[in-house]
CSV table of C-alpha atoms and ligand atoms in Angstrom, one decimal:
chain,number,residue,atom,x,y,z
R,163,UNK,CA,-7.0,-34.8,-7.2
R,164,UNK,CA,-5.0,-31.6,-6.8
R,165,UNK,CA,-5.1,-28.5,-8.9
R,166,UNK,CA,-2.4,-28.3,-11.5
R,167,UNK,CA,-0.9,-26.0,-14.2
R,168,UNK,CA,0.1,-27.8,-17.4
R,169,UNK,CA,2.1,-25.6,-19.8
R,170,UNK,CA,3.5,-27.1,-23.0
R,171,UNK,CA,4.2,-24.4,-25.5
R,172,UNK,CA,6.6,-26.4,-27.6
R,173,UNK,CA,5.7,-27.2,-31.2
R,174,UNK,CA,6.6,-30.9,-31.8
R,175,UNK,CA,7.8,-31.7,-35.3
R,176,UNK,CA,8.2,-35.5,-35.4
R,177,UNK,CA,9.5,-38.0,-37.9
R,178,UNK,CA,12.0,-38.8,-40.6
R,179,UNK,CA,13.8,-35.9,-42.3
R,180,UNK,CA,12.0,-33.2,-40.2
R,181,UNK,CA,15.4,-31.6,-39.7
R,182,UNK,CA,15.0,-30.1,-43.2
R,183,UNK,CA,12.3,-27.8,-41.7
R,184,UNK,CA,14.6,-26.2,-39.1
R,185,UNK,CA,15.3,-23.0,-41.1
R,186,UNK,CA,11.5,-22.3,-41.6
R,187,UNK,CA,10.8,-23.1,-37.9
R,188,UNK,CA,13.5,-20.6,-36.7
R,189,UNK,CA,12.0,-18.0,-39.0
R,190,UNK,CA,8.5,-18.7,-37.8
R,191,UNK,CA,9.6,-18.0,-34.2
R,192,UNK,CA,11.4,-14.8,-35.1
R,193,UNK,CA,15.0,-15.9,-35.3
R,194,UNK,CA,17.2,-14.0,-37.7
R,195,UNK,CA,20.7,-14.6,-36.2
R,196,UNK,CA,21.2,-18.1,-34.7
R,197,UNK,CA,23.8,-19.7,-32.5
R,198,UNK,CA,23.9,-23.4,-33.5
R,199,UNK,CA,25.1,-25.3,-30.3
R,200,UNK,CA,26.3,-28.9,-30.3
R,201,UNK,CA,28.3,-31.5,-28.4
R,202,UNK,CA,31.6,-33.3,-29.1
R,203,UNK,CA,31.6,-35.2,-32.3
R,204,UNK,CA,28.4,-37.1,-33.1
R,205,UNK,CA,26.4,-34.4,-34.8
R,206,UNK,CA,29.3,-33.3,-37.0
R,207,UNK,CA,30.3,-36.9,-37.9
R,208,UNK,CA,26.8,-37.9,-38.9
R,209,UNK,CA,26.5,-34.8,-41.2
R,210,UNK,CA,23.6,-33.4,-39.1
R,211,UNK,CA,25.2,-30.1,-38.5
R,212,UNK,CA,25.7,-29.6,-42.2
R,213,UNK,CA,22.1,-30.4,-42.8
R,214,UNK,CA,21.0,-27.9,-40.2
R,215,UNK,CA,23.3,-25.2,-41.7
R,216,UNK,CA,22.0,-25.9,-45.2
R,217,UNK,CA,18.4,-25.5,-44.0
R,218,UNK,CA,19.2,-22.2,-42.2
R,219,UNK,CA,21.0,-21.0,-45.3
R,220,UNK,CA,18.0,-21.8,-47.5
R,221,UNK,CA,15.8,-19.8,-45.1
R,222,UNK,CA,18.3,-16.9,-45.3
R,223,UNK,CA,19.2,-17.0,-41.6
R,224,UNK,CA,22.6,-15.9,-40.3
R,225,UNK,CA,24.3,-18.5,-38.1
R,226,UNK,CA,27.5,-19.1,-36.1
R,227,UNK,CA,28.4,-22.5,-34.5
R,228,UNK,CA,29.7,-23.5,-31.1
R,229,UNK,CA,30.4,-27.1,-30.4
R,230,UNK,CA,32.2,-28.9,-27.6
R,231,UNK,CA,29.4,-29.2,-25.0
R,232,UNK,CA,30.3,-32.2,-22.8
R,233,UNK,CA,27.8,-34.5,-21.0
R,234,UNK,CA,27.1,-32.9,-17.6
R,235,UNK,CA,27.6,-29.6,-19.4
R,236,UNK,CA,30.1,-27.1,-18.1
R,237,UNK,CA,29.6,-23.6,-17.0
R,238,UNK,CA,32.7,-22.4,-18.8
R,239,UNK,CA,31.1,-23.5,-22.1
R,240,UNK,CA,28.0,-21.5,-21.2
R,241,UNK,CA,30.2,-18.4,-20.7
R,242,UNK,CA,31.9,-19.0,-24.0
R,243,UNK,CA,28.5,-19.2,-25.7
R,244,UNK,CA,27.3,-16.0,-24.1
R,245,UNK,CA,30.4,-14.1,-25.3
R,246,UNK,CA,30.1,-15.5,-28.8
R,247,UNK,CA,26.4,-14.8,-29.0
R,248,UNK,CA,26.9,-11.2,-27.8
R,249,UNK,CA,29.7,-10.7,-30.4
R,250,UNK,CA,27.4,-11.8,-33.2
R,251,UNK,CA,24.1,-10.2,-32.0
R,252,UNK,CA,22.5,-13.6,-31.8
R,253,UNK,CA,18.7,-13.5,-31.3
R,254,UNK,CA,17.9,-17.3,-31.3
R,255,UNK,CA,19.5,-20.4,-29.8
R,256,UNK,CA,19.5,-23.7,-31.7
R,257,UNK,CA,20.9,-26.6,-29.7
R,258,UNK,CA,21.5,-29.8,-31.8
R,259,UNK,CA,22.0,-32.6,-29.4
R,260,UNK,CA,20.8,-34.1,-26.1
R,261,UNK,CA,20.0,-32.8,-22.7
R,262,UNK,CA,23.5,-31.4,-22.2
R,263,UNK,CA,23.5,-29.3,-25.3
R,264,UNK,CA,19.9,-28.1,-24.8
R,265,UNK,CA,20.6,-27.2,-21.2
R,266,UNK,CA,23.7,-25.3,-22.1
R,267,UNK,CA,21.7,-23.4,-24.7
R,268,UNK,CA,19.0,-22.7,-22.2
R,269,UNK,CA,21.6,-21.2,-19.8
R,270,UNK,CA,23.0,-19.0,-22.6
R,271,UNK,CA,19.5,-17.9,-23.5
R,272,UNK,CA,18.8,-16.8,-19.9
R,273,UNK,CA,22.1,-15.0,-19.8
R,274,UNK,CA,21.4,-13.0,-23.0
R,275,UNK,CA,18.2,-11.7,-21.6
R,276,UNK,CA,19.9,-10.3,-18.6
R,277,UNK,CA,23.4,-9.5,-19.8
R,278,UNK,CA,24.5,-7.7,-16.7
R,279,UNK,CA,23.9,-10.6,-14.4
R,280,UNK,CA,25.8,-13.8,-13.8
R,281,UNK,CA,23.7,-16.7,-15.0
R,282,UNK,CA,25.2,-19.1,-12.4
R,283,UNK,CA,23.1,-17.2,-9.8
R,284,UNK,CA,20.0,-18.9,-11.2
R,285,UNK,CA,21.5,-22.3,-10.6
R,286,UNK,CA,22.6,-21.2,-7.1
R,287,UNK,CA,19.0,-20.1,-6.6
R,288,UNK,CA,20.0,-16.6,-5.4
R,289,UNK,CA,17.7,-14.9,-7.9
R,290,UNK,CA,15.0,-15.7,-10.4
R,291,UNK,CA,15.1,-15.3,-14.2
R,292,UNK,CA,13.2,-12.5,-15.7
R,293,UNK,CA,13.2,-13.8,-19.2
R,294,UNK,CA,15.1,-15.7,-21.9
R,295,UNK,CA,16.0,-15.5,-25.5
R,296,UNK,CA,14.0,-17.9,-27.6
R,297,UNK,CA,15.3,-21.4,-28.5
R,298,UNK,CA,14.3,-24.4,-30.6
R,299,UNK,CA,15.9,-27.8,-30.4
R,300,UNK,CA,17.0,-30.6,-32.7
R,301,UNK,CA,17.0,-33.7,-30.5
R,302,UNK,CA,19.6,-36.4,-31.1
R,303,UNK,CA,19.2,-38.6,-28.0
R,304,UNK,CA,16.0,-39.6,-26.2
R,305,UNK,CA,16.8,-39.3,-22.5
R,306,UNK,CA,16.6,-36.0,-20.6
R,307,UNK,CA,13.5,-34.6,-22.1
R,308,UNK,CA,14.9,-31.1,-22.1
R,309,UNK,CA,13.3,-30.3,-25.4
R,310,UNK,CA,9.9,-29.8,-23.7
R,311,UNK,CA,10.9,-29.5,-20.0
R,312,UNK,CA,11.2,-26.4,-17.9
R,313,UNK,CA,14.6,-27.5,-16.6
R,314,UNK,CA,18.2,-26.9,-17.3
R,315,UNK,CA,21.1,-28.6,-15.4
R,316,UNK,CA,24.6,-27.1,-15.5
R,317,UNK,CA,27.9,-28.3,-13.8
R,318,UNK,CA,30.3,-25.7,-12.4
R,319,UNK,CA,33.4,-27.8,-13.2
R,320,UNK,CA,35.6,-25.7,-10.9
R,321,UNK,CA,33.5,-26.5,-7.8
R,322,UNK,CA,32.1,-29.9,-8.9
R,323,UNK,CA,28.5,-28.5,-8.2
R,324,UNK,CA,25.9,-29.8,-10.6
R,325,UNK,CA,22.8,-27.7,-10.2
R,326,UNK,CA,19.4,-27.3,-11.9
R,327,UNK,CA,17.2,-24.3,-12.5
R,328,UNK,CA,13.5,-24.7,-13.4
R,329,UNK,CA,11.3,-22.1,-15.1
R,330,UNK,CA,8.6,-22.2,-17.8
R,331,UNK,CA,10.5,-19.3,-19.4
R,332,UNK,CA,13.1,-21.6,-21.0
R,333,UNK,CA,10.7,-24.1,-22.6
R,334,UNK,CA,11.7,-24.4,-26.3
R,335,UNK,CA,9.6,-22.9,-29.0
R,336,UNK,CA,9.9,-26.0,-31.1
R,337,UNK,CA,11.5,-29.5,-31.0
R,338,UNK,CA,12.5,-31.5,-34.0
R,339,UNK,CA,12.4,-35.2,-33.2
R,340,UNK,CA,13.6,-37.5,-35.9
R,341,UNK,CA,14.0,-41.0,-34.3
R,342,UNK,CA,16.5,-41.9,-37.1
R,343,UNK,CA,18.9,-39.4,-35.7
R,344,UNK,CA,19.3,-41.6,-32.6
R,345,UNK,CA,20.5,-44.6,-34.7
R,346,UNK,CA,24.1,-43.7,-34.2
R,347,UNK,CA,23.9,-43.8,-30.4
R,348,UNK,CA,26.0,-46.4,-28.5
R,349,UNK,CA,23.9,-48.9,-26.6
R,350,UNK,CA,25.0,-47.5,-23.2
R,351,UNK,CA,23.6,-44.1,-24.1
R,352,UNK,CA,20.4,-45.5,-25.5
R,353,UNK,CA,19.8,-47.6,-22.4
R,354,UNK,CA,20.8,-44.8,-20.0
R,355,UNK,CA,18.3,-42.7,-21.8
R,356,UNK,CA,15.5,-45.2,-21.3
R,357,UNK,CA,16.3,-45.3,-17.6
R,358,UNK,CA,16.1,-41.6,-17.4
R,359,UNK,CA,12.8,-41.4,-19.3
R,360,UNK,CA,11.1,-44.0,-17.1
R,361,UNK,CA,12.5,-42.2,-14.0
R,362,UNK,CA,11.0,-38.8,-15.0
R,363,UNK,CA,7.6,-40.4,-14.7
R,364,UNK,CA,8.5,-42.5,-11.7
R,365,UNK,CA,9.6,-39.3,-9.9
R,366,UNK,CA,6.0,-38.0,-10.5
R,367,UNK,CA,4.3,-41.3,-9.7
R,368,UNK,CA,5.9,-42.1,-6.3
R,369,UNK,CA,4.4,-39.2,-4.4
R,370,UNK,CA,2.5,-38.9,-1.2
R,371,UNK,CA,-0.8,-37.3,-2.0
R,372,UNK,CA,-3.9,-37.7,-4.1
R,373,UNK,CA,-3.5,-39.3,-7.4
R,374,UNK,CA,-5.6,-38.9,-10.5
R,375,UNK,CA,-6.7,-42.1,-12.2
R,376,UNK,CA,-6.1,-40.8,-15.8
R,377,UNK,CA,-2.7,-39.5,-14.9
R,378,UNK,CA,-1.8,-42.8,-13.2
R,379,UNK,CA,-2.9,-44.8,-16.3
R,380,UNK,CA,-0.9,-42.5,-18.6
R,381,UNK,CA,2.1,-42.9,-16.4
R,382,UNK,CA,1.9,-46.7,-16.2
R,383,UNK,CA,1.4,-46.9,-19.9
R,384,UNK,CA,4.4,-44.8,-20.5
R,385,UNK,CA,6.6,-46.8,-18.1
R,386,UNK,CA,5.5,-50.1,-19.6
R,387,UNK,CA,6.1,-48.8,-23.1
R,388,UNK,CA,9.6,-47.6,-22.3
R,389,UNK,CA,10.5,-50.9,-20.6
R,390,UNK,CA,9.2,-52.9,-23.5
R,391,UNK,CA,11.0,-50.9,-26.2
R,392,UNK,CA,14.2,-50.6,-24.2
R,393,UNK,CA,14.4,-54.4,-24.2
R,394,UNK,CA,13.7,-54.5,-27.9
R,395,UNK,CA,16.3,-51.8,-28.7
R,396,UNK,CA,18.9,-53.5,-26.6
R,397,UNK,CA,18.7,-56.4,-29.0
R,398,UNK,CA,17.8,-54.6,-32.2
R,399,UNK,CA,19.2,-51.1,-32.1
R,400,UNK,CA,18.3,-50.4,-35.8
R,401,UNK,CA,14.6,-50.7,-35.1
R,402,UNK,CA,13.1,-47.3,-36.2
R,403,UNK,CA,9.7,-47.9,-34.7
R,404,UNK,CA,11.1,-48.8,-31.3
R,405,UNK,CA,13.3,-45.6,-31.5
R,406,UNK,CA,10.2,-43.6,-32.3
R,407,UNK,CA,8.3,-45.0,-29.3
R,408,UNK,CA,11.2,-44.1,-27.0
R,409,UNK,CA,11.6,-40.7,-28.5
R,410,UNK,CA,8.0,-39.7,-28.0
R,411,UNK,CA,8.0,-41.2,-24.5
R,412,UNK,CA,11.0,-39.1,-23.8
R,413,UNK,CA,9.2,-35.8,-24.3
R,414,UNK,CA,5.9,-36.8,-22.7
R,415,UNK,CA,7.6,-38.2,-19.6
R,416,UNK,CA,9.2,-34.8,-18.7
R,417,UNK,CA,6.8,-32.2,-20.0
R,418,UNK,CA,4.5,-32.4,-17.0
R,419,UNK,CA,1.8,-34.7,-18.4
R,420,UNK,CA,2.5,-37.7,-16.2
R,421,UNK,CA,2.3,-35.6,-13.0
R,422,UNK,CA,-0.9,-33.7,-13.5
R,423,UNK,CA,-3.2,-33.8,-10.5
R,424,UNK,CA,-0.9,-35.8,-8.2
R,425,UNK,CA,0.1,-33.0,-6.0
R,426,UNK,CA,3.8,-32.7,-6.5
R,427,UNK,CA,7.0,-34.4,-7.5
R,428,UNK,CA,9.5,-36.5,-5.6
R,429,UNK,CA,12.7,-36.1,-7.6
R,430,UNK,CA,14.9,-37.3,-4.7
R,431,UNK,CA,16.6,-39.9,-6.9
R,432,UNK,CA,17.4,-37.2,-9.4
R,433,UNK,CA,18.9,-34.9,-6.7
R,434,UNK,CA,20.9,-37.7,-5.3
R,435,UNK,CA,22.2,-38.6,-8.8
R,436,UNK,CA,23.1,-35.0,-9.6
R,437,UNK,CA,25.7,-35.1,-6.7
R,438,UNK,CA,27.2,-38.3,-8.2
R,439,UNK,CA,27.3,-36.6,-11.6
R,440,UNK,CA,29.0,-33.5,-10.1
R,441,UNK,CA,31.6,-35.5,-8.2
R,442,UNK,CA,32.2,-38.5,-10.6
R,443,UNK,CA,30.9,-37.3,-14.0
R,444,UNK,CA,28.8,-40.4,-14.4
R,445,UNK,CA,26.2,-40.7,-17.2
R,446,UNK,CA,22.9,-39.4,-15.7
R,447,UNK,CA,20.6,-42.3,-16.6
R,448,UNK,CA,23.0,-45.0,-15.4
R,449,UNK,CA,23.5,-43.0,-12.2
R,450,UNK,CA,19.8,-43.0,-11.6
R,451,UNK,CA,19.7,-46.8,-12.1
R,452,UNK,CA,22.4,-47.1,-9.5
R,453,UNK,CA,20.6,-45.2,-6.9
R,454,UNK,CA,16.9,-45.9,-7.4
R,455,UNK,CA,16.7,-49.4,-5.9
R,456,UNK,CA,18.2,-48.2,-2.7
R,457,UNK,CA,15.9,-45.1,-2.6
R,458,UNK,CA,12.9,-47.4,-3.2
R,459,UNK,CA,13.8,-49.8,-0.4
R,460,UNK,CA,14.4,-46.8,1.9
R,461,UNK,CA,11.0,-45.1,1.3
R,462,UNK,CA,8.5,-47.8,0.3
R,463,UNK,CA,6.9,-48.1,3.7
R,464,UNK,CA,5.7,-44.5,3.4
R,465,UNK,CA,3.5,-45.1,0.3
R,466,UNK,CA,2.9,-48.9,0.2
R,467,UNK,CA,-0.2,-48.7,-2.1
R,468,UNK,CA,1.8,-46.9,-4.8
R,469,UNK,CA,4.5,-49.5,-4.7
R,470,UNK,CA,2.1,-52.3,-4.9
R,471,UNK,CA,0.4,-50.7,-7.9
R,472,UNK,CA,3.7,-50.1,-9.6
R,473,UNK,CA,4.8,-53.7,-9.0
R,474,UNK,CA,1.6,-55.2,-10.4
R,475,UNK,CA,0.8,-52.7,-13.2
R,476,UNK,CA,4.2,-51.8,-14.4
R,477,UNK,CA,6.5,-54.6,-13.5
R,478,UNK,CA,3.9,-57.3,-14.0
R,479,UNK,CA,4.3,-58.9,-10.6
R,480,UNK,CA,1.7,-61.6,-10.0
R,481,UNK,CA,0.5,-62.0,-6.5
R,482,UNK,CA,0.6,-65.7,-5.6
R,483,UNK,CA,-1.1,-67.2,-2.6
R,484,UNK,CA,0.4,-66.1,0.7
R,485,UNK,CA,2.2,-63.1,-0.7
R,486,UNK,CA,1.8,-60.0,1.5
R,487,UNK,CA,1.8,-56.4,0.2
R,488,UNK,CA,5.4,-56.1,1.3
R,489,UNK,CA,6.4,-59.2,-0.7
R,490,UNK,CA,4.7,-57.7,-3.8
R,491,UNK,CA,6.5,-54.4,-3.3
R,492,UNK,CA,9.9,-56.0,-2.8
R,493,UNK,CA,9.3,-58.2,-5.8
R,494,UNK,CA,8.5,-55.1,-7.8
R,495,UNK,CA,11.8,-53.4,-6.8
R,496,UNK,CA,13.8,-56.5,-7.6
R,497,UNK,CA,12.1,-56.9,-10.9
R,498,UNK,CA,13.2,-53.4,-11.7
R,499,UNK,CA,16.8,-54.4,-10.9
R,500,UNK,CA,16.4,-57.5,-13.2
R,501,UNK,CA,15.2,-55.1,-15.9
R,502,UNK,CA,18.2,-52.8,-15.4
R,503,UNK,CA,20.6,-55.9,-15.5
R,504,UNK,CA,18.9,-57.1,-18.7
R,505,UNK,CA,19.8,-53.9,-20.5
R,506,UNK,CA,23.3,-53.7,-19.0
R,507,UNK,CA,22.5,-50.9,-16.6
R,508,UNK,CA,23.9,-50.9,-13.1
R,509,UNK,CA,21.8,-51.5,-9.9
R,510,UNK,CA,24.3,-49.9,-7.5
R,511,UNK,CA,27.3,-47.6,-7.5
R,512,UNK,CA,29.9,-50.4,-7.7
R,513,UNK,CA,28.3,-51.7,-10.9
R,514,UNK,CA,28.3,-48.1,-12.1
R,515,UNK,CA,32.0,-48.0,-11.6
R,516,UNK,CA,32.3,-45.8,-8.6
R,517,UNK,CA,32.9,-46.6,-4.9
R,518,UNK,CA,32.7,-43.4,-2.9
R,519,UNK,CA,34.5,-43.3,0.5
R,520,UNK,CA,32.6,-42.4,3.6
R,521,UNK,CA,34.0,-38.9,3.3
R,522,UNK,CA,32.7,-38.6,-0.2
R,523,UNK,CA,29.3,-39.9,0.8
R,524,UNK,CA,29.0,-37.2,3.5
R,525,UNK,CA,30.2,-34.6,1.0
R,526,UNK,CA,27.5,-35.7,-1.6
R,527,UNK,CA,24.8,-35.8,1.1
R,528,UNK,CA,25.8,-32.3,2.2
R,529,UNK,CA,25.9,-31.0,-1.3
R,530,UNK,CA,22.4,-32.5,-2.0
R,531,UNK,CA,21.0,-31.0,1.2
R,532,UNK,CA,22.5,-27.6,0.3
R,533,UNK,CA,21.1,-27.8,-3.2
R,534,UNK,CA,17.6,-28.7,-2.0
R,535,UNK,CA,17.3,-26.2,0.9
R,536,UNK,CA,17.9,-29.0,3.4
R,537,UNK,CA,15.2,-31.6,2.3
R,538,UNK,CA,13.9,-33.2,-0.8
R,539,UNK,CA,11.2,-35.7,-1.7
R,540,UNK,CA,7.4,-36.3,-1.5
R,541,UNK,CA,7.1,-40.1,-1.0
R,542,UNK,CA,9.3,-39.5,2.1
R,543,UNK,CA,11.0,-36.2,2.9
R,544,UNK,CA,14.7,-36.9,3.0
R,545,UNK,CA,17.2,-34.9,5.1
R,546,UNK,CA,20.9,-34.9,4.9
R,547,UNK,CA,21.3,-38.1,7.1
R,548,UNK,CA,18.7,-39.9,5.0
R,549,UNK,CA,20.6,-38.9,1.8
R,550,UNK,CA,23.8,-40.3,3.3
R,551,UNK,CA,22.0,-43.5,4.3
R,552,UNK,CA,20.7,-44.1,0.8
R,553,UNK,CA,24.2,-43.5,-0.7
R,554,UNK,CA,25.6,-46.1,1.8
R,555,UNK,CA,22.9,-48.6,0.8
R,556,UNK,CA,23.7,-47.9,-2.9
R,557,UNK,CA,27.4,-48.8,-2.8
I,860,LIG,O1,28.9,-35.0,-27.5
I,860,LIG,P1,28.5,-35.9,-28.6
I,860,LIG,O2,29.6,-36.3,-29.4
I,860,LIG,O3,27.3,-35.5,-29.3
I,860,LIG,O4,28.0,-37.3,-27.8
I,860,LIG,C1,26.9,-37.3,-27.0
I,860,LIG,C2,27.3,-37.6,-25.5
I,860,LIG,O5,28.5,-38.2,-25.4
I,860,LIG,C3,26.2,-38.6,-27.3
I,860,LIG,N1,25.2,-38.4,-28.4
I,860,LIG,C4,24.1,-37.6,-28.4
I,860,LIG,N2,23.4,-37.8,-29.5
I,860,LIG,C5,24.0,-38.8,-30.2
I,860,LIG,C6,25.2,-39.2,-29.5
I,860,LIG,N3,26.1,-40.1,-30.0
I,860,LIG,C7,25.8,-40.7,-31.1
I,860,LIG,N4,24.7,-40.3,-31.9
I,860,LIG,C8,23.8,-39.4,-31.4
I,860,LIG,N5,22.7,-39.2,-32.2
I,860,LIG,O6,25.5,-39.0,-26.1
I,860,LIG,C9,26.2,-38.6,-25.0
I,860,LIG,C10,25.3,-38.0,-24.0
I,860,LIG,O7,24.7,-36.8,-24.4
I,860,LIG,P2,23.9,-35.9,-23.4
I,860,LIG,O8,23.4,-34.7,-24.1
I,860,LIG,O9,24.7,-35.7,-22.2
I,860,LIG,O10,22.7,-36.9,-23.0
I,860,LIG,P3,21.4,-36.7,-22.2
I,860,LIG,O11,20.3,-36.2,-23.1
I,860,LIG,O12,21.2,-37.9,-21.4
I,860,LIG,O13,21.6,-35.4,-21.2
I,860,LIG,C11,22.2,-35.5,-20.0
I,860,LIG,C12,22.2,-34.2,-19.2
I,860,LIG,O14,20.9,-33.7,-19.1
I,860,LIG,C13,20.6,-33.5,-17.7
I,860,LIG,C14,21.5,-34.5,-17.0
I,860,LIG,O15,21.6,-34.2,-15.7
I,860,LIG,C15,22.7,-34.4,-17.8
I,860,LIG,O16,23.5,-33.3,-17.4
I,860,LIG,N6,19.2,-33.5,-17.4
I,860,LIG,C16,18.5,-32.5,-17.9
I,860,LIG,C17,17.1,-32.4,-17.8
I,860,LIG,C18,16.3,-31.3,-18.3
I,860,LIG,N7,16.9,-30.3,-18.8
I,860,LIG,O17,15.0,-31.4,-18.3
I,860,LIG,C19,16.4,-33.5,-17.0
I,860,LIG,C20,17.2,-34.7,-16.7
I,860,LIG,O18,16.7,-35.3,-15.5
I,860,LIG,C21,18.6,-34.5,-16.5
I,860,LIG,O19,19.0,-34.1,-15.2
I,861,LIG,ZN1,16.7,-37.2,-15.6
């Protein structure tokens, strides 16, 4: 078991109609002038933005709104938000949406703290953040886990670079999680979200190093739960309890809990997917499903015990007579593919709807290597040529 630092400062307010508490929560955390940040249409159409504004009004809190955040959120929208926030002396950010909206708000919050600096430097890793304005989140999709994570991912749409920045500084003060807000999600987004949630724990589970039994059990329980309720929601999208299970798993999967004591993260599948997102603008969770089976087949020989345990305890593979460890491992990976297919998720890039040329593969591998300082991964350390090989396998 390795030493670890588990930091989760976010107040979780969970359940039906909790959005009515948003005004009081902003006040509690010192907000007096709020930028309400949201995406394209969904939060306006459902009436959620009006509910948020009414709660802020009731608490006597000034607010301005900025919508239009797109999935794989753009740097230009971040700059627009910074300008609007400065104009209005904003002191608190309130994203209402999913990972894209919350990440865009996190970037604005960093920028407001250091108004003379270009916030994109953080994502280029040429400097570290010294602080951030406070933010709270109203979550509308269970997927990215940004409402409790230390991460923010922004796409520079001019260069096609999708880059992340991680710091405890940006963890939200509070997160409002009402599972009923996710009832309006299209199935594709719900299922992509489930893939992403499972993957946030898988990235922490498939590591080379010591592992802690309690953490492993928590991780396996979370992965089994998400798999089970993804299958239920795929058939019964109105099921509130299933949405609640997924929403809670969403936050626990990416707040650090399922990695405590295991000595590091892998996150190679994520970094490979980020390049696909930057180049082809694919939905993050679906992109992960398209790359993970190839990643798994490329690295499993490095950590066979982990893959056996995953196959048996998460995918429910039963070892029959004559099956070797390798047979169990490969059955575990193909069972994961069966699961993806059963919820209409892709298992490779073609099924995802993209077919990169060799030139594009090399470009993505190069981008991934540059973004990761030349190498990424814990299960197996991947270099640029490994990244290209996995992309080729994933076509
Ligand atoms: O823009 P609107 O109209 O709101 O539509 C959104 C969007 O099209 C829609 N949606 C959200 N809530 C809805 C809804 N539609 C109907 N009803 C609702 N209640 O869903 C679409 C996707 O939204 P988005 O915010 O992009 O989803 P997600 O939460 O999956 O976020 C993805 C982004 O987060 C990054 C990803 O890379 C990607 O850029 N990630 C952020 C992480 C973090 N900050 O910790 C970690 C993740 O690994 C991930 O990399
Ligand atoms: Zn993710």
